[in-house]
Short mmCIF file of C-alpha atoms in Angstrom, two decimals:
data_model
loop_
_atom_site.label_atom_id
_atom_site.label_comp_id
_atom_site.label_asym_id
_atom_site.label_seq_id
_atom_site.Cartn_x
_atom_site.Cartn_y
_atom_site.Cartn_z
CA MET W 1 -59.21 -95.18 -28.93
CA VAL W 2 -60.73 -92.39 -31.01
CA ARG W 3 -59.39 -93.80 -34.28
CA ASP W 4 -60.44 -97.33 -33.31
CA PHE W 5 -63.94 -96.05 -32.47
CA ALA W 6 -64.12 -94.26 -35.85
CA ARG W 7 -63.13 -97.47 -37.65
CA VAL W 8 -65.67 -99.59 -35.77
CA THR W 9 -68.58 -97.16 -36.16
CA GLY W 10 -67.69 -95.50 -39.47
CA ASP W 11 -67.94 -92.07 -37.79
CA PHE W 12 -65.00 -90.32 -39.43
CA ASN W 13 -66.23 -86.81 -38.64
CA PRO W 14 -63.05 -84.74 -39.06
CA VAL W 15 -63.69 -82.92 -35.76
CA HIS W 16 -62.68 -86.23 -34.14
CA ILE W 17 -59.73 -87.33 -36.26
CA ASP W 18 -58.33 -84.42 -38.30
CA GLU W 19 -56.25 -82.01 -36.24
CA ALA W 20 -56.11 -79.35 -38.97
CA PHE W 21 -59.88 -79.43 -39.43
CA ALA W 22 -60.58 -79.44 -35.69
CA ARG W 23 -58.31 -76.41 -35.18
CA ASN W 24 -60.87 -74.36 -37.13
CA THR W 25 -63.84 -75.46 -35.04
CA ARG W 26 -65.12 -73.95 -31.81
CA PHE W 27 -63.17 -76.65 -29.93
CA GLY W 28 -59.80 -75.68 -31.42
CA ARG W 29 -58.56 -79.27 -31.39
CA PRO W 30 -59.92 -82.79 -31.96
CA ILE W 31 -62.56 -84.10 -29.58
CA ALA W 32 -63.54 -87.65 -28.72
CA HIS W 33 -66.83 -89.10 -29.90
CA GLY W 34 -69.47 -88.67 -27.21
CA MET W 35 -70.60 -92.25 -27.70
CA LEU W 36 -67.03 -93.44 -27.08
CA VAL W 37 -67.24 -91.86 -23.64
CA GLY W 38 -70.67 -93.43 -23.14
CA GLY W 39 -69.15 -96.78 -24.03
CA LEU W 40 -66.52 -96.35 -21.35
CA ILE W 41 -69.31 -96.05 -18.79
CA SER W 42 -70.71 -99.44 -19.85
CA LYS W 43 -67.51 -101.18 -18.79
CA ILE W 44 -68.16 -100.52 -15.10
CA PRO W 45 -71.48 -102.36 -14.62
CA ALA W 46 -70.22 -105.28 -16.70
CA THR W 47 -66.86 -105.73 -15.00
CA SER W 48 -66.69 -103.93 -11.65
CA PHE W 49 -70.05 -102.97 -10.19
CA PRO W 50 -72.29 -104.82 -9.88
CA GLY W 51 -70.05 -107.09 -11.98
CA PRO W 52 -70.04 -109.99 -14.45
CA GLY W 53 -73.49 -110.91 -15.67
CA ALA W 54 -74.90 -107.40 -15.22
CA ILE W 55 -76.94 -106.25 -18.21
CA TYR W 56 -76.90 -102.60 -19.28
CA MET W 57 -80.55 -101.82 -20.09
CA SER W 58 -80.57 -98.14 -21.08
CA GLN W 59 -78.66 -94.89 -20.96
CA ASN W 60 -79.54 -91.21 -21.30
CA MET W 61 -76.66 -88.84 -21.95
CA THR W 62 -76.11 -85.12 -22.09
CA PHE W 63 -72.80 -83.88 -23.46
CA VAL W 64 -71.98 -80.76 -21.45
CA GLN W 65 -68.33 -80.25 -22.42
CA PRO W 66 -66.04 -81.83 -25.00
CA VAL W 67 -63.58 -84.60 -24.22
CA PHE W 68 -60.24 -83.88 -25.84
CA HIS W 69 -57.70 -86.40 -27.04
CA GLY W 70 -55.40 -87.16 -24.13
CA ASP W 71 -57.86 -86.22 -21.38
CA ILE W 72 -57.74 -88.46 -18.33
CA LEU W 73 -61.32 -89.34 -17.45
CA VAL W 74 -62.87 -90.16 -14.10
CA ILE W 75 -66.25 -91.90 -14.15
CA HIS W 76 -68.41 -91.52 -11.04
CA LEU W 77 -71.42 -93.79 -10.54
CA GLU W 78 -74.11 -93.24 -7.93
CA ILE W 79 -76.97 -95.61 -7.20
CA THR W 80 -80.15 -93.55 -7.39
CA GLU W 81 -82.67 -96.39 -7.07
CA ILE W 82 -82.69 -100.07 -6.17
CA ILE W 83 -85.51 -102.06 -7.76
CA ARG W 84 -85.50 -105.31 -5.82
CA ALA W 85 -88.46 -106.86 -7.68
CA ARG W 86 -86.47 -106.70 -10.94
CA ASN W 87 -83.02 -107.14 -9.39
CA ALA W 88 -82.08 -103.84 -11.01
CA LEU W 89 -80.36 -100.55 -10.26
CA HIS W 90 -80.74 -97.05 -11.59
CA LEU W 91 -77.41 -95.25 -11.73
CA SER W 92 -76.45 -91.65 -12.20
CA THR W 93 -73.09 -91.21 -13.89
CA THR W 94 -70.79 -88.26 -14.30
CA VAL W 95 -67.63 -88.16 -16.36
CA THR W 96 -65.01 -85.49 -15.70
CA ASN W 97 -61.48 -84.94 -16.89
CA GLU W 98 -58.42 -84.30 -14.77
CA GLU W 99 -59.43 -80.64 -14.51
CA GLY W 100 -62.89 -81.46 -13.16
#
């Protein structure tokens, strides 16, 4: 996924795709693009909840920790506001790896 994301976006930052380069960074190994992880979040409103036809209007992200190649991610969504007049939801999302 990381290499595919780099090809689609043109973001070939070696911290994402070059193991030798990434070894000499503060991460010690390659990390996934933050926007790749953000893109994974967008799958849920469009396919699962609320489902087909849902439109993703905006997103604010803070990258607290790196996502490493091979991490297993869990995406948690919480409805924080229902806006009935606009048929819209505000969601809070958290992404964690298998270690929390």
